[in-house]
Short mmCIF file of C-alpha atoms in Angstrom, two decimals:
data_model
loop_
_atom_site.label_atom_id
_atom_site.label_comp_id
_atom_site.label_asym_id
_atom_site.label_seq_id
_atom_site.Cartn_x
_atom_site.Cartn_y
_atom_site.Cartn_z
CA MET A 153 -0.11 0.24 0.27
CA LEU A 154 3.09 2.21 0.48
CA LEU A 155 3.91 1.28 -2.61
CA ALA A 156 0.75 2.67 -4.41
CA CYS A 157 1.47 5.87 -2.80
CA ALA A 158 4.78 6.45 -3.75
CA THR A 159 3.45 5.43 -7.08
CA ALA A 160 0.29 8.01 -6.65
CA PHE A 161 3.32 10.57 -5.99
CA ALA A 162 5.23 9.70 -9.04
CA ILE A 163 2.31 9.71 -11.23
CA ALA A 164 1.25 13.29 -9.81
CA GLU A 165 4.80 14.56 -10.11
CA GLU A 166 5.15 13.42 -13.63
CA SER A 167 1.76 14.81 -14.62
CA ALA A 168 2.20 18.05 -13.13
CA ARG A 169 5.47 18.29 -14.97
CA PHE A 170 4.22 17.03 -18.03
CA TRP A 171 1.34 19.52 -18.40
CA THR A 172 3.10 22.81 -16.43
CA CYS A 173 5.64 21.74 -19.40
CA SER A 174 3.10 21.52 -22.64
CA ILE A 175 1.08 24.33 -21.11
CA LEU A 176 3.94 26.92 -20.54
CA SER A 177 6.47 25.92 -23.73
CA PRO A 178 5.34 22.68 -25.93
CA GLY A 179 9.00 23.28 -26.78
CA ILE A 180 9.98 22.02 -23.13
CA VAL A 181 8.78 18.91 -23.75
CA PHE A 182 10.42 17.50 -26.59
CA ALA A 183 13.88 19.59 -25.68
CA ILE A 184 15.15 16.45 -24.06
CA ARG A 185 14.08 13.47 -25.54
CA LYS A 186 14.63 10.76 -22.91
CA GLU A 187 11.89 13.02 -20.54
CA ALA A 188 9.72 13.62 -23.29
CA VAL A 189 9.31 10.12 -24.19
CA ILE A 190 8.70 9.14 -20.77
CA GLN A 191 6.19 11.68 -20.35
CA GLU A 192 4.47 10.08 -23.27
CA GLN A 193 4.23 6.81 -21.72
CA TRP A 194 2.53 8.67 -18.74
CA LEU A 195 0.05 9.61 -20.85
CA SER A 196 -0.86 6.43 -22.48
CA ALA A 197 -0.73 4.89 -18.94
CA LEU A 198 -3.63 7.34 -18.35
CA VAL A 199 -5.58 6.50 -21.14
CA PHE A 200 -5.11 2.70 -20.56
CA LEU A 201 -6.30 3.36 -17.23
CA GLY A 202 -9.67 4.94 -18.78
CA LEU A 203 -10.08 1.62 -20.97
CA ALA A 204 -9.55 -0.59 -17.96
CA LEU A 205 -12.26 1.34 -15.83
CA ALA A 206 -14.67 1.06 -19.14
CA VAL A 207 -14.33 -2.68 -18.92
CA PRO A 208 -16.45 -2.74 -15.69
CA MET A 209 -18.50 0.58 -16.18
CA SER A 210 -19.84 -1.13 -19.34
CA MET A 211 -20.77 -4.77 -17.76
CA LEU A 212 -22.69 -2.73 -14.94
CA VAL A 213 -24.68 -0.30 -17.57
CA GLY A 214 -25.31 -2.96 -20.04
CA ALA A 215 -26.66 -5.37 -17.34
CA TRP A 216 -28.81 -2.32 -16.35
CA VAL A 217 -30.16 -2.15 -19.64
CA VAL A 218 -31.55 -5.53 -19.88
CA ARG A 219 -31.83 -7.14 -16.79
CA VAL A 220 -34.97 -8.56 -15.43
CA ARG A 221 -36.66 -6.36 -12.68
CA ALA A 222 -39.58 -8.31 -10.64
CA LYS A 223 -43.04 -7.14 -10.39
CA THR A 224 -43.90 -8.22 -7.26
CA ASN A 225 -41.53 -8.86 -4.29
CA VAL A 226 -41.08 -10.72 -1.10
CA ALA A 227 -39.52 -9.30 1.97
CA ALA A 228 -37.82 -12.34 2.66
CA LYS A 229 -36.04 -11.75 -0.66
CA TYR A 230 -33.73 -8.76 0.76
CA ASP A 231 -32.89 -10.76 3.91
CA THR A 232 -28.97 -11.69 4.66
CA TYR A 233 -27.92 -14.90 3.65
CA GLU A 234 -27.31 -17.56 6.40
CA CYS A 235 -27.96 -20.64 4.92
CA GLY A 236 -31.68 -20.58 5.21
CA GLU A 237 -32.02 -19.24 8.81
CA GLU A 238 -33.54 -15.99 9.34
CA PRO A 239 -30.57 -13.60 9.96
CA ASP A 240 -29.44 -13.45 13.56
CA GLY A 241 -27.84 -9.57 14.05
CA SER A 242 -25.40 -7.42 12.50
CA ALA A 243 -22.24 -8.71 11.04
CA TRP A 244 -20.87 -5.41 11.62
CA VAL A 245 -19.00 -6.92 14.71
CA ARG A 246 -15.56 -7.04 16.87
CA PHE A 247 -12.79 -9.42 14.94
CA HIS A 248 -10.18 -10.88 16.35
CA PRO A 249 -7.04 -9.05 17.19
CA ARG A 250 -4.13 -11.26 15.31
CA TYR A 251 -5.56 -9.70 12.23
CA TYR A 252 -4.16 -6.21 13.75
CA ILE A 253 -1.28 -7.78 14.60
CA VAL A 254 -0.79 -9.30 10.90
CA ALA A 255 -1.32 -5.53 9.80
CA LEU A 256 1.31 -3.96 12.17
CA VAL A 257 3.91 -6.27 11.04
CA PHE A 258 2.87 -5.61 7.91
CA VAL A 259 3.47 -1.95 7.69
CA LEU A 260 6.71 -2.94 9.23
CA PHE A 261 7.85 -5.06 6.04
CA ASP A 262 6.38 -2.99 3.53
CA VAL A 263 8.18 0.35 4.53
CA GLU A 264 11.04 -2.00 4.43
CA ALA A 265 10.16 -2.90 1.21
CA ALA A 266 9.78 0.74 0.39
CA PHE A 267 13.45 1.67 1.15
CA LEU A 268 15.02 -1.31 -0.71
CA PHE A 269 13.72 -0.33 -4.30
CA PRO A 270 15.51 2.68 -5.14
CA TRP A 271 18.78 0.82 -2.81
CA ALA A 272 18.48 -1.63 -5.88
CA LEU A 273 18.57 0.81 -8.05
CA THR A 274 21.52 2.40 -7.12
CA LEU A 275 22.89 -0.65 -6.04
CA ARG A 276 25.75 -0.65 -8.77
CA GLU A 277 26.99 2.53 -8.55
CA LEU A 278 27.41 2.63 -4.68
CA GLY A 279 28.79 -0.46 -4.80
CA THR A 280 29.94 -2.20 -1.47
CA LEU A 281 29.13 0.39 0.86
CA ALA A 282 25.24 0.16 0.09
CA LEU A 283 25.68 -3.26 0.11
CA VAL A 284 27.08 -3.51 4.06
CA GLU A 285 24.27 -0.69 4.96
CA MET A 286 21.75 -2.60 3.55
CA PHE A 287 22.75 -6.23 5.37
CA VAL A 288 22.94 -4.23 8.93
CA PHE A 289 19.45 -2.92 7.97
CA VAL A 290 17.78 -5.94 6.83
CA GLY A 291 20.16 -7.73 9.86
CA VAL A 292 18.09 -5.59 12.40
CA LEU A 293 14.81 -6.31 10.60
CA LEU A 294 15.66 -10.06 10.70
CA ILE A 295 16.30 -9.83 14.52
CA GLY A 296 12.98 -7.80 14.91
CA TRP A 297 11.31 -10.80 12.84
CA GLY A 298 12.82 -13.37 15.47
CA TYR A 299 11.78 -11.41 18.56
CA ALA A 300 8.14 -11.26 16.74
CA LEU A 301 8.52 -14.83 15.75
CA ARG A 302 9.56 -15.56 19.69
CA LYS A 303 6.67 -13.11 21.55
CA GLY A 304 4.32 -15.20 19.04
CA ALA A 305 2.83 -12.24 17.51
CA LEU A 306 3.47 -14.21 13.66
CA SER A 307 1.61 -17.55 15.41
CA TRP A 308 -2.26 -17.66 14.02
CA GLN A 309 -3.71 -19.54 16.74
CA MET B 145 3.51 8.24 -32.39
CA ASN B 146 1.22 10.13 -30.14
CA PRO B 147 1.20 8.76 -27.00
CA ILE B 148 -3.01 8.61 -26.98
CA VAL B 149 -2.99 6.75 -30.30
CA HIS B 150 -0.04 4.61 -28.88
CA ALA B 151 -2.26 3.70 -25.81
CA LEU B 152 -5.25 2.67 -28.07
CA VAL B 153 -3.18 0.88 -31.08
CA ILE B 154 -1.75 -1.49 -28.38
CA GLY B 155 -4.15 -1.00 -25.27
CA VAL B 156 -7.27 -1.90 -27.54
CA PRO B 157 -5.64 -5.59 -28.51
CA LEU B 158 -4.24 -6.26 -25.11
CA LEU B 159 -8.14 -5.48 -23.49
CA THR B 160 -9.17 -7.99 -26.33
CA PHE B 161 -6.78 -10.83 -25.14
CA LEU B 162 -7.42 -10.43 -21.50
CA MET B 163 -10.90 -10.49 -21.92
CA GLY B 164 -11.04 -13.47 -24.47
CA GLY B 165 -8.62 -15.10 -22.19
CA ALA B 166 -10.64 -14.67 -19.42
CA ALA B 167 -13.35 -16.02 -21.15
CA LEU B 168 -11.50 -18.79 -22.71
CA ALA B 169 -10.33 -19.62 -18.77
CA THR B 170 -13.79 -20.38 -18.00
CA TRP B 171 -14.46 -22.52 -20.38
CA PHE B 172 -10.69 -24.05 -20.17
CA GLU B 173 -11.37 -24.68 -16.36
CA ARG B 174 -14.13 -26.92 -16.72
CA ARG B 175 -12.97 -28.53 -19.63
CA PHE B 176 -9.55 -29.40 -17.76
CA SER B 177 -10.84 -30.10 -14.70
CA GLY B 178 -13.55 -32.41 -16.10
CA LYS B 179 -10.64 -34.11 -17.84
CA MET B 180 -9.15 -34.75 -14.71
CA GLN B 181 -11.75 -36.07 -12.68
CA THR B 182 -12.99 -38.50 -16.05
CA ARG B 183 -16.16 -36.30 -16.35
CA TRP B 184 -16.96 -33.96 -19.54
CA GLY B 185 -17.06 -30.55 -18.65
CA PRO B 186 -19.28 -28.47 -20.56
CA THR B 187 -20.10 -29.99 -24.11
CA VAL B 188 -24.10 -28.53 -25.12
CA VAL B 189 -23.36 -24.76 -25.92
CA GLY B 190 -21.05 -25.08 -29.50
CA PRO B 191 -18.44 -27.16 -30.41
CA ALA B 192 -16.71 -28.65 -27.18
CA GLY B 193 -19.09 -26.40 -24.99
CA LEU B 194 -16.77 -23.50 -26.32
CA LEU B 195 -19.48 -20.87 -26.30
CA GLN B 196 -20.25 -21.32 -22.60
CA PRO B 197 -18.95 -18.50 -21.68
CA VAL B 198 -20.91 -16.45 -23.83
CA ALA B 199 -23.75 -17.93 -22.71
CA ASP B 200 -22.56 -17.43 -19.20
CA ALA B 201 -22.02 -14.39 -19.67
CA LEU B 202 -25.73 -13.68 -21.07
CA LYS B 203 -27.44 -15.63 -18.52
CA MET B 204 -25.73 -13.27 -15.87
CA MET B 205 -26.32 -10.11 -17.73
CA GLN B 206 -30.00 -10.57 -17.42
CA LYS B 207 -30.62 -11.79 -13.55
CA GLU B 208 -32.14 -9.23 -11.34
CA ASP B 209 -30.06 -7.32 -9.24
CA ILE B 210 -30.51 -7.78 -5.33
CA VAL B 211 -29.33 -5.56 -2.73
CA PRO B 212 -29.74 -6.79 0.70
CA ARG B 213 -31.27 -5.05 3.04
CA ALA B 214 -29.24 -4.73 5.46
CA ALA B 215 -25.91 -4.17 3.16
CA ASP B 216 -24.09 -0.47 3.24
CA ARG B 217 -26.00 0.26 -0.55
CA THR B 218 -23.67 2.52 -2.06
CA LEU B 219 -20.06 0.48 -0.88
CA PHE B 220 -21.80 -2.78 -2.18
CA ASN B 221 -22.72 -0.93 -5.42
CA LEU B 222 -19.71 0.38 -5.84
CA ALA B 223 -17.14 -2.55 -5.13
CA PRO B 224 -17.28 -4.59 -8.14
CA LEU B 225 -16.24 -1.29 -10.35
CA PHE B 226 -12.40 -2.04 -9.32
CA PRO B 227 -10.93 -5.55 -9.27
CA PRO B 228 -11.09 -5.73 -12.76
CA PHE B 229 -10.21 -2.18 -13.41
CA LEU B 230 -6.52 -2.73 -10.99
CA VAL B 231 -6.21 -6.03 -12.86
CA ILE B 232 -6.30 -5.17 -16.36
CA ALA B 233 -4.58 -1.43 -15.25
CA SER B 234 -1.61 -3.45 -14.06
CA ALA B 235 -0.87 -5.58 -17.45
CA ALA B 236 -0.19 -1.57 -19.17
CA VAL B 237 3.69 -1.91 -18.16
CA ILE B 238 4.15 -5.84 -19.24
CA PRO B 239 5.75 -5.97 -22.79
CA PHE B 240 4.34 -8.77 -25.28
CA ALA B 241 7.05 -8.82 -28.02
CA ALA B 242 10.34 -7.69 -29.21
CA THR B 243 12.35 -6.08 -31.89
CA ILE B 244 16.04 -5.98 -32.82
CA ASP B 245 17.69 -2.54 -33.04
CA ALA B 246 19.91 -0.94 -35.55
CA ASP B 247 23.01 -1.89 -33.34
CA GLY B 248 21.73 -5.39 -32.86
CA ALA B 249 20.21 -4.77 -29.30
CA VAL B 250 16.77 -6.58 -28.39
CA LYS B 251 14.50 -3.97 -27.34
CA ALA B 252 11.12 -5.18 -26.15
CA THR B 253 7.86 -3.65 -27.22
CA GLY B 254 4.20 -4.22 -27.57
CA VAL B 255 3.55 -2.45 -24.70
CA VAL B 256 0.82 0.28 -23.49
CA ALA B 257 3.06 2.14 -21.65
CA ASP B 258 6.66 1.34 -20.68
CA LEU B 259 7.05 3.39 -17.94
CA ASP B 260 10.34 3.80 -16.06
CA ILE B 261 8.61 2.58 -12.91
CA GLY B 262 7.36 -0.32 -14.34
CA ILE B 263 7.52 -2.94 -11.35
CA LEU B 264 6.46 -0.38 -9.01
CA TRP B 265 3.22 0.57 -11.09
CA VAL B 266 2.25 -2.91 -10.82
CA MET B 267 2.96 -3.93 -7.09
CA ALA B 268 1.33 -0.36 -6.50
CA LEU B 269 -2.21 -1.76 -8.09
CA ALA B 270 -1.63 -5.68 -6.99
CA GLY B 271 -1.72 -3.82 -3.28
CA LEU B 272 -4.75 -1.61 -3.96
CA MET B 273 -6.27 -5.24 -4.66
CA VAL B 274 -7.33 -5.53 -0.90
CA PHE B 275 -9.48 -2.22 -0.80
CA PRO B 276 -12.19 -3.52 -2.96
CA ILE B 277 -12.95 -7.03 -1.88
CA TRP B 278 -12.53 -6.08 1.77
CA VAL B 279 -15.58 -3.22 1.04
CA ALA B 280 -17.24 -5.82 -0.70
CA GLY B 281 -17.22 -8.22 2.22
CA TRP B 282 -17.87 -5.42 4.63
CA ALA B 283 -20.54 -3.77 2.69
CA ALA B 284 -22.97 -6.84 2.37
CA ASN B 285 -23.48 -6.94 5.83
CA ASN B 286 -23.18 -10.70 5.84
CA LYS B 287 -21.40 -12.95 8.41
CA TYR B 288 -19.50 -15.07 5.55
CA THR B 289 -18.50 -12.41 3.53
CA MET B 290 -17.50 -10.70 6.27
CA LEU B 291 -15.02 -13.66 7.47
CA SER B 292 -14.00 -13.87 4.25
CA GLY B 293 -12.92 -10.37 3.77
CA MET B 294 -11.25 -10.35 6.77
CA ARG B 295 -8.98 -13.57 5.76
CA MET B 296 -8.80 -11.93 2.20
CA VAL B 297 -6.89 -8.95 3.58
CA ALA B 298 -4.71 -10.42 6.08
CA GLN B 299 -3.57 -13.19 3.17
CA GLY B 300 -3.09 -10.54 0.51
CA ILE B 301 -1.07 -7.95 2.65
CA SER B 302 1.12 -11.13 3.83
CA TYR B 303 1.74 -12.35 0.56
CA GLU B 304 2.20 -8.89 -1.07
CA ILE B 305 6.00 -8.53 1.02
CA PRO B 306 7.26 -11.78 -0.31
CA MET B 307 5.91 -11.07 -3.94
CA VAL B 308 7.33 -7.54 -3.70
CA LEU B 309 10.69 -8.75 -2.31
CA CYS B 310 10.60 -11.66 -4.88
CA ALA B 311 10.18 -9.17 -7.60
CA LEU B 312 13.53 -7.23 -6.47
CA VAL B 313 15.39 -9.78 -7.50
CA PRO B 314 15.33 -9.34 -11.39
CA VAL B 315 15.32 -5.53 -10.63
CA ILE B 316 18.78 -5.64 -8.91
CA PHE B 317 19.92 -8.02 -11.69
CA ALA B 318 18.99 -5.48 -14.20
CA GLY B 319 19.31 -2.16 -12.29
CA SER B 320 15.88 -0.84 -13.51
CA LEU B 321 12.35 -1.12 -12.68
CA SER B 322 11.38 -0.60 -16.01
CA LEU B 323 10.20 -4.20 -17.38
CA SER B 324 11.35 -3.79 -20.88
CA ASP B 325 14.85 -3.03 -18.91
CA ILE B 326 14.66 -6.29 -17.44
CA VAL B 327 13.63 -8.15 -20.94
CA ALA B 328 16.79 -6.42 -22.12
CA TYR B 329 19.22 -7.56 -19.37
CA GLN B 330 18.03 -11.06 -19.72
CA ALA B 331 18.29 -11.01 -23.52
CA VAL B 332 22.00 -10.14 -22.86
CA HIS B 333 22.65 -12.07 -19.78
CA GLY B 334 20.17 -15.34 -20.01
CA TRP B 335 16.82 -15.59 -18.34
CA ASN B 336 16.80 -14.77 -14.89
CA ALA B 337 15.19 -18.32 -13.57
CA LEU B 338 16.66 -20.66 -16.75
CA SER B 339 20.51 -19.93 -17.58
CA LEU B 340 23.66 -21.40 -16.79
CA SER B 341 24.92 -18.41 -15.11
CA PRO B 342 24.94 -18.73 -10.98
CA SER B 343 22.84 -16.03 -10.69
CA ALA B 344 19.75 -18.61 -12.15
CA ILE B 345 19.89 -20.39 -8.87
CA VAL B 346 18.60 -17.19 -6.78
CA GLY B 347 16.39 -16.53 -9.95
CA ALA B 348 14.95 -19.77 -9.86
CA VAL B 349 13.99 -19.89 -6.45
CA ALA B 350 12.78 -16.15 -6.70
CA ALA B 351 10.51 -17.26 -9.32
CA LEU B 352 8.84 -20.55 -7.75
CA LEU B 353 8.27 -17.82 -4.62
CA PHE B 354 6.94 -15.22 -6.87
CA PHE B 355 4.89 -17.49 -8.59
CA LEU B 356 3.28 -19.13 -5.26
CA ALA B 357 2.66 -15.19 -3.87
CA SER B 358 0.75 -14.25 -6.86
CA LEU B 359 -1.06 -17.49 -6.64
CA ALA B 360 -2.24 -16.62 -3.10
CA GLU B 361 -2.73 -12.73 -4.03
CA ALA B 362 -4.99 -14.39 -7.04
CA ASN B 363 -7.06 -16.50 -4.57
CA ARG B 364 -6.00 -19.26 -6.08
CA ILE B 365 -5.41 -22.93 -4.54
CA PRO B 366 -4.03 -23.93 -2.17
CA PHE B 367 -4.47 -20.49 -1.30
CA ASP B 368 -8.26 -19.89 -1.63
CA ILE B 369 -9.25 -19.86 1.70
CA PRO B 370 -10.32 -16.39 1.53
CA GLU B 371 -13.29 -18.06 -0.63
CA ALA B 372 -13.35 -21.72 0.89
CA GLU B 373 -16.68 -22.71 -0.79
CA SER B 374 -17.49 -25.58 1.69
CA GLU B 375 -17.11 -23.22 4.93
CA LEU B 376 -17.78 -19.72 3.49
CA ILE B 377 -20.12 -20.10 0.67
CA GLY B 378 -18.24 -18.05 -1.90
CA GLY B 379 -16.21 -15.66 -0.20
CA VAL B 380 -17.28 -11.88 -0.39
CA MET B 381 -19.09 -12.42 -3.33
CA VAL B 382 -22.17 -14.37 -1.41
CA GLU B 383 -24.62 -11.62 -1.42
CA TYR B 384 -23.59 -10.65 -5.31
CA THR B 385 -26.20 -11.42 -8.17
CA GLY B 386 -26.02 -11.32 -11.38
CA ILE B 387 -23.41 -9.31 -13.01
CA LYS B 388 -21.63 -7.93 -10.25
CA PHE B 389 -21.09 -11.85 -9.02
CA GLY B 390 -19.66 -11.99 -12.78
CA ILE B 391 -17.07 -9.21 -12.60
CA PHE B 392 -15.87 -10.72 -9.38
CA MET B 393 -15.46 -13.94 -10.97
CA LEU B 394 -13.84 -12.62 -14.24
CA ALA B 395 -11.20 -9.98 -12.03
CA GLU B 396 -10.30 -13.61 -10.59
CA TYR B 397 -9.85 -15.08 -13.83
CA LEU B 398 -7.95 -12.30 -15.52
CA HIS B 399 -5.57 -11.98 -12.28
CA THR B 400 -4.25 -15.37 -13.13
CA ILE B 401 -3.53 -14.55 -17.00
CA VAL B 402 -1.79 -11.15 -15.86
CA ALA B 403 -0.02 -13.07 -12.83
CA SER B 404 1.50 -15.49 -15.33
CA ALA B 405 2.28 -12.96 -18.24
CA LEU B 406 4.22 -11.04 -15.05
CA THR B 407 6.00 -13.95 -14.24
CA ALA B 408 7.08 -14.93 -17.69
CA VAL B 409 8.30 -11.54 -18.03
CA LEU B 410 10.42 -11.15 -15.12
CA PHE B 411 11.87 -14.76 -14.94
CA PHE B 412 11.48 -16.41 -18.40
CA GLY B 413 12.61 -13.83 -20.23
CA GLY B 414 9.41 -12.95 -21.49
CA PRO B 415 9.25 -12.02 -25.63
CA LEU B 416 12.75 -13.48 -25.70
CA GLY B 417 13.76 -16.88 -27.00
CA PRO B 418 15.06 -18.66 -30.35
CA GLY B 419 14.39 -17.23 -33.71
CA PRO B 420 14.10 -14.09 -34.88
CA ALA B 421 12.36 -11.35 -32.83
CA VAL B 422 9.06 -11.44 -34.52
CA LEU B 423 8.51 -14.56 -32.72
CA GLY B 424 8.37 -12.67 -29.53
CA LEU B 425 4.90 -12.44 -29.21
CA GLY B 426 4.42 -15.98 -29.88
CA TRP B 427 6.66 -17.15 -27.13
CA MET B 428 5.58 -14.35 -24.90
CA LEU B 429 2.21 -15.89 -24.99
CA GLY B 430 3.35 -19.20 -25.00
CA LYS B 431 5.11 -18.80 -22.05
CA THR B 432 1.99 -17.22 -20.36
CA LEU B 433 0.15 -20.41 -21.62
CA VAL B 434 2.61 -22.56 -19.95
CA LEU B 435 2.22 -20.91 -16.46
CA PHE B 436 -1.42 -20.12 -17.14
CA VAL B 437 -2.16 -24.03 -17.27
CA LEU B 438 -0.03 -24.77 -14.20
CA ILE B 439 -1.95 -22.50 -12.47
CA TYR B 440 -5.17 -24.55 -12.84
CA TRP B 441 -3.23 -27.81 -12.77
CA ILE B 442 -2.10 -26.67 -9.28
CA ARG B 443 -5.88 -25.84 -8.50
CA TRP B 444 -7.31 -29.14 -9.56
CA SER B 445 -4.66 -31.54 -8.03
CA LEU B 446 -4.00 -29.95 -4.28
CA TYR B 447 -6.21 -29.36 -1.67
CA ARG B 448 -6.36 -26.03 0.12
CA PHE B 449 -4.30 -24.50 3.14
CA ARG B 450 -6.01 -23.97 6.36
CA SER B 451 -5.97 -20.80 7.25
CA ASP B 452 -3.45 -20.64 10.14
CA GLN B 453 -1.09 -23.01 8.10
CA LEU B 454 -1.47 -19.95 5.22
CA MET B 455 0.05 -17.40 7.42
CA ASP B 456 2.61 -19.75 9.11
CA LEU B 457 3.89 -20.09 5.65
CA CYS B 458 3.82 -16.75 4.75
CA TRP B 459 5.51 -15.48 7.77
CA ARG B 460 7.98 -18.37 8.86
CA ILE B 461 9.05 -19.38 5.49
CA LEU B 462 8.32 -17.14 2.65
CA VAL B 463 8.93 -13.64 4.10
CA PRO B 464 12.64 -14.39 5.30
CA LEU B 465 13.49 -16.80 2.48
CA SER B 466 12.94 -13.69 0.41
CA LEU B 467 14.83 -11.34 1.86
CA VAL B 468 17.86 -14.00 1.84
CA LEU B 469 16.84 -14.12 -1.95
CA VAL B 470 17.75 -10.52 -2.44
CA MET B 471 20.60 -9.78 -0.26
CA LEU B 472 22.09 -13.16 -2.63
CA SER B 473 21.32 -11.46 -5.59
CA ALA B 474 22.81 -7.81 -4.11
CA LEU B 475 25.74 -10.08 -3.07
CA LEU B 476 25.53 -11.61 -6.88
CA VAL B 477 25.79 -8.13 -8.74
CA ALA B 478 28.86 -6.88 -6.35
CA GLY B 479 30.70 -9.70 -6.77
CA GLY B 480 30.03 -9.43 -10.65
CA PHE B 481 27.93 -12.81 -11.37
CA ALA B 482 25.12 -11.03 -12.44
#
């Protein structure tokens, strides 16, 4: 999910640059060839997002047009399904805390993955230093993982 | 080419391929499981039952739309919009063909948008997938969908970590997040998971883990506890009728296709292969098909993991193992082996 945020920022930044460039001076867009190519790719991606959204939209609208509508109704039709029994109370209840612990541990590792991405890209330029630093970082993290394991945070029972 | 025209020229065939593939996948799954269990599967509609998906789609379009009285109406109706949208959108960065430059370098093409952060795009959209599923499970206000949604979020976020970490292995090798750069790297150094280089050992294990985590993300057996039909009726889709139910199923079948294509590009060279570059599309589709059949083969051969086994497998084995793989691949790069 953090990665989703990072991508959203990247998209916002790219599109902001693209549109300011095209509005202020169309020449800037093509001044640097590589930049221009990257920005064109983002526009293609946005168009494809529209196409992807059109698929479920068209299915929903199509079904709305052709589907049958019952003339008469019985109240039981709109009951919540509970294997034929009368529904017993709401499903919006409190849940076992183990789900929240998993979510906490997930955030830890997700942040770590977000750190690993820029590191992976610059590994060749930074060389041994980056390697050692990341070994320390992942080492500390693995100690934390071992601690969580010992404490039973990762056991599902 | 104008980027909008480009998106349509590549995007519309890609969309057709995905939708047609998903329709055929429903037919294939039923025929394939029939063969495995010495029965026929669909045979009535069209030759060998091939028109069955069309009949299914028509049937689901006509069904009455029922929203349970107790449900949160807005969220309940909004949730089906997103699963197929996210899955299709993530296919935008996958290259399906290859060309050879004037200077002899292989270049991946046939991609809607060759983003410089391709992997990040895919992982971001895959990470968002838990939201519509959870919203669907919660909004229906049904105990089964609620449980299913909870399990789905727990499994989805857990298996996202080994998936992201294993996707990092080809990124470290290629030094780029762009999928076409990863293909170009494999053109020079051999496929990440299948070559004579020592890095292929790390690559092969990473490919296996990535494939397993993709199965979990797509909720396929052996990781389909979120919709385990024998205890939860049918996952978060229980209260959905007609086309809304169909949309969730569509997203699941689309997910298997996209996961196969992504594994093929990251670890098995994507459009690379013997013969002229024109055959690239064929290679890509062939590799995707092999992995796709593997997913369905696994589904009809194995039982499903229990909920606790599922989480244990991820947190005790897959997460530390994929961290080790990332470090090993960094060592290989530093040592000049990749």
